[in-house]
Amino acid sequence: MNQRFVILGGGTAGWITAHLLERAWPDASITVVESPEIGTIGVGEGSTPSLKRFFEIIGADETDWMPRCGATYKAGIRFVDWSPAAPWRDYRHPFTTQIDVHTEEAFVLNCRNRRLGHDVPARPDDFLLNGVLSAKGLAPVAPPNFPFRIEYGYHFDAGLLGQYLRELAVARGVVHRAAKVTGVRRTENGDIAALVTDRSEAIAGDIFVDCSGFQGLLIERTLGVPFHSFKDNLFNDAAVVLPTDKTDRPPVETVATALSNGWCWSIPLQHRFGNGYVYARNFQSADAAETELRQTLGVGDAVEARHLTFRVGQVARHWERNCVAVGLSQGFIEPLEATALHLVLGTVEQFIRHYREGGCTDRHRAAFNAVAAERMDGVRDYIVAHYKLNTRTDTDYWRANAANEALSDPLLHILDRWFRRGDVAEELARQGQRSHFGNLSWHCLLAGYGAFPPVSETARDDMDFYAARRVGAFLDGCALNFSPA
């Protein structure tokens, strides 16, 4: 294949795109145009297991890239103080692994019985292996003789990861142009012909990938694709970021703690903790948010804070003419559940599949756009449920989220199934699995929030308690194979 791919913007999204395109078409010309004046956003320092699969695809070993990027293992996310009405202060959303097939049925059954009013154990942490490993501080790396595949994600320094991926891509033949784009040339039919740089260079291509971040320099500013906001669904639009010192034994999970007008992430790296407060400017000022974060972390004014603003939503079409939007230029659904890189990987892989099946033409562009939009809508719905189901009443922010009626029909159907004691898996299958959040993820969220009806006069179901004890003993036994992080 002699086609030319030109990627505007580096960072993690740009260089991931370059690697996947190079793997798909080794003979293609791939150029990344990256301005040295523009840094990375740098708040997306957590991933889902899809990043593990990406490194396997490109043949990058953990022993090489993890030390270079200050990376640590991530078995899941722990949510703290989101639902005071739940029987517990926190719960975990662990990444599911192959071994969970032996315990999933007991968890789902207990959730069903709990919805029927029986007082049975239903905390997600206790039924899934990565939840147990997180609680014990054990790295989710199985020994060679362990008979099951263990899935996990990573925490990483976003700036260092971008540098690593750039060096590796250039070594494999990807062209790197350190230049600022000052103009865009169009063809007579409206396609993009070339990017013009501040070095008077015109970089021509057949397919252009917009990784220019929130600017959307190609997809929005050049091609005029509209942006569809999610601000009615999701209120947060800003973040304040503060680092703190590392610990000797970093945890193997991200912690998401609800604060007065948003939530705070805590991400352990090898050389520091990344912390940030995601909040809504309609409910709290930047200064007040910074003060609250400093108080939460116990950090004085000597440590400088960084403030960011963002918009939530997605472009109306992710592939327009000969341009594909990837990363922040295609849309953003705030950092909760670490979906940003997952969507990047999914978008590029879907583009490769549709472009290849269409004979390297735009024949399947409409189908790609439908899939990309639906997946982002599906992720949005899962994130919206975190806010809609909260049981906090301490601020206008949380009360407004609980009262928010800007919910999609698919989300309403999922919640209706749950609260009517129906089969959530059946509903997800009916909807066509619109995102990577499957049946177990929805059970973790809904059970973790304690979204159950009041317990009936039947105090407990001994069989379900027995099943929970067996699951606990089984997972504790499995955990003996794993080492401290």
XYZ file of C-alpha atoms in Angstrom:
485
model
C 0.000 0.000 0.000
C 1.501 3.325 -1.094
C -0.921 5.604 0.681
C 0.260 8.532 2.763
C -1.064 9.058 6.290
C -0.443 12.430 7.920
C -1.177 12.765 11.643
C -1.571 16.262 13.056
C -0.529 16.232 16.696
C 1.657 13.901 18.717
C 1.052 13.101 22.338
C -0.232 9.699 23.343
C -3.146 9.705 20.873
C -1.023 10.708 17.883
C 1.729 8.198 18.484
C -0.656 5.353 19.296
C -2.315 6.088 15.950
C 1.046 6.035 14.173
C 1.951 2.661 15.661
C -1.346 1.016 14.770
C -1.265 2.361 11.206
C 2.311 1.157 10.820
C 1.301 -2.309 12.011
C -1.674 -2.389 9.635
C 0.214 -1.058 6.581
C 3.996 -1.476 7.004
C 4.687 -0.074 3.526
C 2.601 3.080 3.939
C 4.100 6.522 4.447
C 3.223 7.773 7.950
C 4.129 11.291 9.102
C 3.411 12.848 12.486
C 3.436 16.652 12.559
C 3.943 17.738 16.160
C 4.372 21.305 17.341
C 7.197 21.691 19.890
C 5.212 24.592 21.406
C 2.201 22.496 22.409
C 2.485 20.186 25.400
C 0.262 17.254 26.322
C -2.837 17.703 28.483
C -1.228 15.199 30.833
C -4.193 14.267 33.015
C -4.983 10.941 31.367
C -2.572 8.912 33.442
C -4.658 5.757 33.786
C -5.839 3.142 31.309
C -8.069 0.150 30.828
C -6.664 -3.272 29.802
C -6.888 -2.191 26.157
C -3.523 -0.450 26.604
C -1.972 -3.767 27.644
C -3.282 -5.284 24.418
C -1.849 -2.330 22.461
C 1.656 -2.927 23.799
C 1.332 -6.604 22.946
C 0.325 -5.674 19.382
C 3.319 -3.385 18.845
C 5.728 -5.730 20.644
C 6.766 -3.372 23.467
C 7.735 -5.254 26.620
C 6.739 -4.050 30.090
C 10.322 -4.341 31.294
C 11.256 -1.716 28.692
C 8.430 0.819 28.607
C 7.153 0.788 32.223
C 10.390 2.079 33.862
C 10.752 4.669 31.101
C 7.249 6.009 31.766
C 7.116 5.730 35.564
C 4.321 3.222 35.105
C 2.589 1.043 37.701
C -0.037 -1.675 37.450
C -3.734 -0.916 37.667
C -6.238 -3.600 38.669
C -9.237 -1.267 38.721
C -10.781 1.824 40.302
C -11.962 2.381 43.860
C -14.841 4.832 44.359
C -15.038 6.612 47.712
C -17.962 8.638 49.145
C -20.131 8.592 46.034
C -23.146 6.981 47.688
C -23.544 7.498 51.459
C -26.738 5.435 51.357
C -24.773 2.308 50.398
C -23.831 -0.202 53.135
C -20.152 0.661 52.549
C -18.181 3.863 52.124
C -16.353 2.664 49.026
C -16.500 -0.008 46.363
C -14.252 -1.216 43.565
C -14.804 -1.556 39.847
C -12.128 -4.176 39.086
C -11.035 -5.089 35.588
C -12.557 -8.476 34.848
C -10.257 -11.403 34.140
C -10.591 -14.905 32.750
C -10.878 -16.451 36.207
C -13.935 -14.334 37.057
C -16.058 -16.739 35.026
C -16.025 -18.933 38.152
C -17.410 -16.202 40.429
C -19.461 -13.970 38.123
C -22.581 -16.124 38.424
C -22.555 -15.898 42.226
C -22.165 -12.104 42.097
C -24.962 -11.597 39.573
C -27.223 -14.021 41.463
C -26.625 -12.233 44.758
C -27.359 -8.886 43.106
C -30.625 -10.280 41.815
C -31.569 -11.670 45.217
C -30.609 -8.411 46.862
C -32.940 -6.616 44.427
C -35.635 -9.044 45.513
C -35.173 -7.840 49.077
C -32.945 -10.570 50.520
C -30.090 -9.459 52.763
C -27.158 -11.124 50.980
C -23.571 -10.002 50.229
C -23.349 -8.002 46.998
C -20.246 -5.823 47.257
C -18.363 -6.098 43.930
C -14.896 -6.172 45.528
C -15.535 -9.557 47.117
C -16.508 -11.428 43.935
C -13.840 -10.483 41.371
C -10.154 -11.375 41.550
C -8.759 -7.917 40.761
C -10.908 -6.500 43.555
C -9.287 -8.909 46.003
C -5.784 -8.193 44.656
C -6.372 -4.435 44.975
C -7.522 -4.793 48.571
C -4.435 -6.852 49.406
C -2.033 -4.556 47.515
C -0.948 -7.355 45.175
C 0.220 -6.739 41.615
C -2.117 -8.319 39.022
C 0.735 -10.190 37.341
C 0.251 -13.947 37.374
C 3.170 -16.373 37.684
C 3.976 -18.473 34.592
C 2.203 -21.552 35.962
C -1.083 -19.728 36.688
C -3.674 -21.244 34.318
C -5.742 -18.094 33.686
C -5.084 -14.880 31.769
C -5.168 -11.861 34.085
C -6.236 -8.520 32.644
C -5.028 -5.194 33.974
C -4.344 -1.626 32.958
C -1.608 0.833 33.854
C -0.918 4.150 35.514
C 1.703 6.153 33.614
C 3.239 9.578 33.105
C 1.461 10.824 29.965
C 4.352 13.035 28.867
C 6.913 10.254 29.230
C 4.671 7.762 27.443
C 4.294 10.110 24.481
C 8.089 10.445 24.269
C 8.602 6.695 24.457
C 6.061 5.972 21.736
C 7.556 8.681 19.528
C 11.093 7.260 19.814
C 9.873 3.747 19.091
C 7.760 4.843 16.120
C 10.586 6.851 14.555
C 12.900 3.862 14.961
C 10.342 1.829 13.006
C 10.169 4.261 10.102
C 7.485 6.785 11.064
C 8.495 10.314 10.015
C 8.430 12.977 12.735
C 8.065 16.633 11.742
C 8.628 18.996 14.671
C 6.751 21.976 13.268
C 3.714 24.156 13.856
C 0.902 23.957 11.324
C 0.000 27.432 10.068
C -2.396 26.541 7.271
C -4.319 23.816 5.487
C -4.560 23.409 1.718
C -7.731 21.970 0.217
C -8.401 20.190 -3.060
C -11.070 21.345 -5.500
C -13.544 18.803 -4.104
C -13.014 19.999 -0.528
C -10.685 17.268 0.747
C -7.535 18.163 2.639
C -4.508 18.253 0.329
C -1.652 19.265 2.613
C -0.645 20.808 5.929
C 1.440 23.964 5.723
C 3.991 24.473 8.502
C 5.862 27.427 9.938
C 8.892 26.140 8.055
C 7.155 26.773 4.707
C 6.753 23.045 4.189
C 3.628 21.556 2.617
C 3.069 18.027 3.904
C 0.751 16.226 1.484
C -1.245 13.123 2.277
C -4.132 10.872 1.299
C -5.589 10.403 4.793
C -5.215 13.011 7.543
C -5.695 12.132 11.202
C -6.659 15.007 13.495
C -4.970 14.517 16.885
C -4.824 18.265 17.557
C -6.735 17.975 20.835
C -9.621 20.214 21.827
C -8.710 22.597 18.969
C -10.063 20.182 16.368
C -7.930 22.050 13.853
C -8.831 19.804 10.927
C -12.156 18.166 11.773
C -13.853 21.301 13.112
C -11.932 24.404 12.106
C -11.075 23.270 8.578
C -13.897 20.892 7.612
C -16.578 22.514 9.757
C -17.937 19.366 11.416
C -20.292 20.419 14.253
C -19.650 19.527 17.890
C -22.439 17.931 19.910
C -22.118 18.883 23.569
C -22.900 16.570 26.481
C -23.094 19.460 28.953
C -26.731 18.689 29.756
C -25.749 15.141 30.713
C -22.408 15.830 32.422
C -21.800 19.021 34.396
C -18.016 18.895 34.941
C -15.900 21.117 32.713
C -12.688 21.897 34.614
C -9.923 20.320 36.668
C -7.137 21.437 38.981
C -4.061 19.206 39.207
C -1.516 18.787 42.033
C 1.274 16.197 42.382
C 2.225 14.591 45.695
C 5.151 12.424 46.758
C 5.387 8.744 45.858
C 5.073 5.906 48.355
C 7.299 2.867 48.775
C 4.513 0.495 47.757
C 2.168 2.160 45.287
C -1.393 0.813 45.281
C -2.577 -1.084 42.225
C -5.704 0.996 41.719
C -6.884 4.481 40.887
C -8.904 6.105 43.670
C -11.817 8.381 42.734
C -13.092 10.291 45.779
C -16.240 12.405 45.638
C -15.734 15.975 46.892
C -18.160 18.877 47.275
C -18.631 19.716 43.586
C -16.976 16.890 41.704
C -14.401 14.237 42.419
C -10.667 13.808 42.975
C -8.461 11.233 41.284
C -5.347 9.758 42.883
C -3.039 7.882 40.525
C 0.164 6.201 41.786
C 3.259 6.415 39.590
C 6.794 5.229 40.281
C 8.014 8.782 40.920
C 4.926 10.632 42.206
C 1.176 10.575 42.724
C -0.914 12.344 40.132
C -3.931 14.032 41.734
C -6.665 16.175 40.295
C -10.060 17.584 41.182
C -12.639 17.429 38.383
C -15.435 19.933 39.043
C -18.194 22.018 37.464
C -17.541 25.758 37.104
C -21.253 26.452 37.355
C -21.093 25.250 40.959
C -17.559 26.126 42.137
C -14.872 28.661 41.245
C -11.351 27.650 40.255
C -9.896 29.190 43.430
C -12.367 27.351 45.653
C -11.669 24.084 43.839
C -7.917 24.513 44.309
C -8.378 25.282 48.001
C -10.528 22.176 48.485
C -8.017 19.970 46.675
C -5.119 21.311 48.739
C -7.060 20.649 51.929
C -7.981 17.154 50.780
C -4.371 16.269 49.956
C -2.758 18.247 52.778
C -0.637 20.199 50.277
C 0.504 23.766 50.947
C 0.969 26.667 48.544
C 4.589 25.744 47.831
C 3.411 23.139 45.311
C 2.118 24.799 42.152
C -1.320 23.804 40.870
C -2.273 23.530 37.216
C -5.764 24.460 36.012
C -7.464 22.941 32.974
C -10.807 23.416 31.276
C -12.471 21.013 28.902
C -15.681 20.413 27.012
C -17.635 17.168 27.034
C -19.235 15.850 23.892
C -18.282 14.555 20.474
C -18.092 15.719 16.886
C -21.079 14.922 14.689
C -18.916 12.855 12.330
C -15.590 11.327 13.323
C -14.541 10.679 9.718
C -15.218 13.576 7.333
C -13.929 13.550 3.766
C -10.318 12.312 4.037
C -9.882 13.248 7.696
C -10.370 11.082 10.795
C -10.561 12.613 14.276
C -8.838 10.693 17.079
C -8.520 11.546 20.759
C -9.653 14.863 22.179
C -10.400 16.214 18.709
C -13.168 13.627 18.314
C -14.631 14.132 21.777
C -14.162 13.793 25.513
C -16.190 12.336 28.378
C -14.148 13.513 31.407
C -11.492 11.342 33.124
C -13.819 9.140 35.205
C -13.303 5.416 34.405
C -10.190 6.254 32.307
C -11.929 5.888 28.948
C -9.878 8.350 26.850
C -7.153 6.005 25.568
C -9.624 3.148 25.289
C -11.644 5.270 22.852
C -8.468 6.243 20.972
C -7.522 2.604 20.466
C -11.053 1.621 19.503
C -11.371 4.474 17.019
C -8.115 3.703 15.216
C -8.805 -0.024 15.099
C -12.313 0.571 13.739
C -10.948 2.961 11.117
C -8.353 0.413 10.013
C -11.030 -2.271 9.688
C -13.530 -0.102 7.806
C -10.904 1.470 5.541
C -9.385 -1.901 4.687
C -12.755 -3.591 4.070
C -13.728 -0.676 1.861
C -10.729 -1.221 -0.404
C -8.900 1.746 1.140
C -11.701 4.085 0.104
C -14.396 5.951 2.027
C -17.021 3.334 1.096
C -17.651 2.389 4.747
C -17.265 5.864 6.205
C -20.917 6.102 7.273
C -20.725 2.733 9.042
C -17.551 3.805 10.857
C -19.156 7.064 11.958
C -22.181 5.221 13.321
C -19.995 2.840 15.359
C -17.750 5.632 16.681
C -20.689 7.791 17.779
C -22.541 4.881 19.373
C -19.506 3.792 21.368
C -18.967 7.272 22.711
C -22.663 7.544 23.581
C -22.419 4.216 25.402
C -19.447 5.386 27.470
C -21.243 8.649 28.225
C -24.257 6.769 29.557
C -22.131 4.685 31.916
C -20.427 7.810 33.242
C -23.733 9.665 33.596
C -25.051 6.830 35.771
C -22.293 7.538 38.342
C -23.757 11.000 38.882
C -27.436 10.229 38.486
C -27.331 7.439 41.088
C -25.329 9.338 43.712
C -27.043 9.624 47.111
C -25.182 12.678 48.398
C -27.298 15.620 49.542
C -24.604 17.938 50.926
C -24.334 20.391 47.982
C -26.421 21.777 45.140
C -24.032 20.046 42.727
C -24.845 16.536 43.905
C -28.535 17.267 44.293
C -28.657 18.634 40.739
C -26.921 15.525 39.403
C -29.373 13.238 41.165
C -32.284 15.277 39.790
C -30.894 15.468 36.252
C -33.382 14.089 33.736
C -31.167 14.457 30.653
C -30.784 10.696 30.299
C -30.677 8.773 27.027
C -33.267 6.126 26.235
C -30.678 3.299 26.371
C -29.605 4.398 29.866
C -33.208 4.626 31.010
C -33.851 1.115 29.748
C -30.825 -0.268 31.656
C -31.869 1.406 34.896
C -35.455 0.293 34.390
C -34.320 -3.313 34.007
C -32.279 -3.094 37.211
C -34.908 -1.487 39.393
C -37.665 -3.734 38.021
C -35.477 -6.715 39.003
C -34.984 -7.705 35.371
C -32.025 -9.128 33.454
C -29.480 -6.377 32.737
C -27.385 -8.666 30.526
C -30.414 -9.290 28.334
C -31.010 -5.548 27.971
C -27.372 -4.897 27.072
C -27.544 -7.640 24.450
C -30.724 -6.097 23.052
C -28.928 -2.758 22.729
C -25.993 -4.376 20.960
C -23.314 -3.762 23.624
C -22.786 -0.083 22.811
C -19.548 0.256 24.803
C -16.919 -1.858 26.571
C -18.889 -1.576 29.821
C -20.634 -4.923 29.938
C -22.867 -6.759 32.363
C -20.290 -7.059 35.151
C -19.386 -3.365 34.936
C -23.022 -2.348 35.290
C -23.482 -4.726 38.233
C -20.371 -3.285 39.904
C -21.706 0.251 39.541
C -25.279 -0.421 40.598
C -24.410 -2.791 43.442
C -21.484 -0.610 44.509
C -23.848 2.327 44.920
C -26.180 0.167 46.980
C -28.940 0.788 44.436
C -31.250 -1.793 45.974
C -34.784 -1.688 47.379
C -35.164 -1.977 51.164
C -34.448 -5.410 52.628
C -37.608 -7.433 53.219
C -38.525 -9.185 56.443
C -36.519 -12.163 55.228
C -33.314 -11.381 57.095
C -30.964 -13.376 54.949
C -30.654 -16.238 52.535
C -28.213 -18.765 53.981
C -27.485 -20.316 50.597
C -26.370 -16.981 49.186
C -24.169 -16.322 52.200
C -22.661 -19.775 51.734
C -21.992 -19.053 48.062
C -20.318 -15.759 48.972
C -18.092 -17.509 51.517
C -17.050 -20.068 48.917
C -16.220 -17.299 46.437
C -14.162 -15.496 49.089
C -12.195 -18.616 49.946
C -11.606 -19.350 46.248
C -10.312 -15.836 45.489
C -8.169 -15.711 48.624
C -6.583 -18.954 47.490
C -5.942 -17.528 44.019
C -4.397 -14.406 45.552
C -1.682 -16.553 47.166
C -0.121 -16.843 43.683
C 0.462 -13.079 43.397
C 3.218 -10.875 44.814
C 3.059 -7.434 46.456
C 3.095 -4.486 44.085
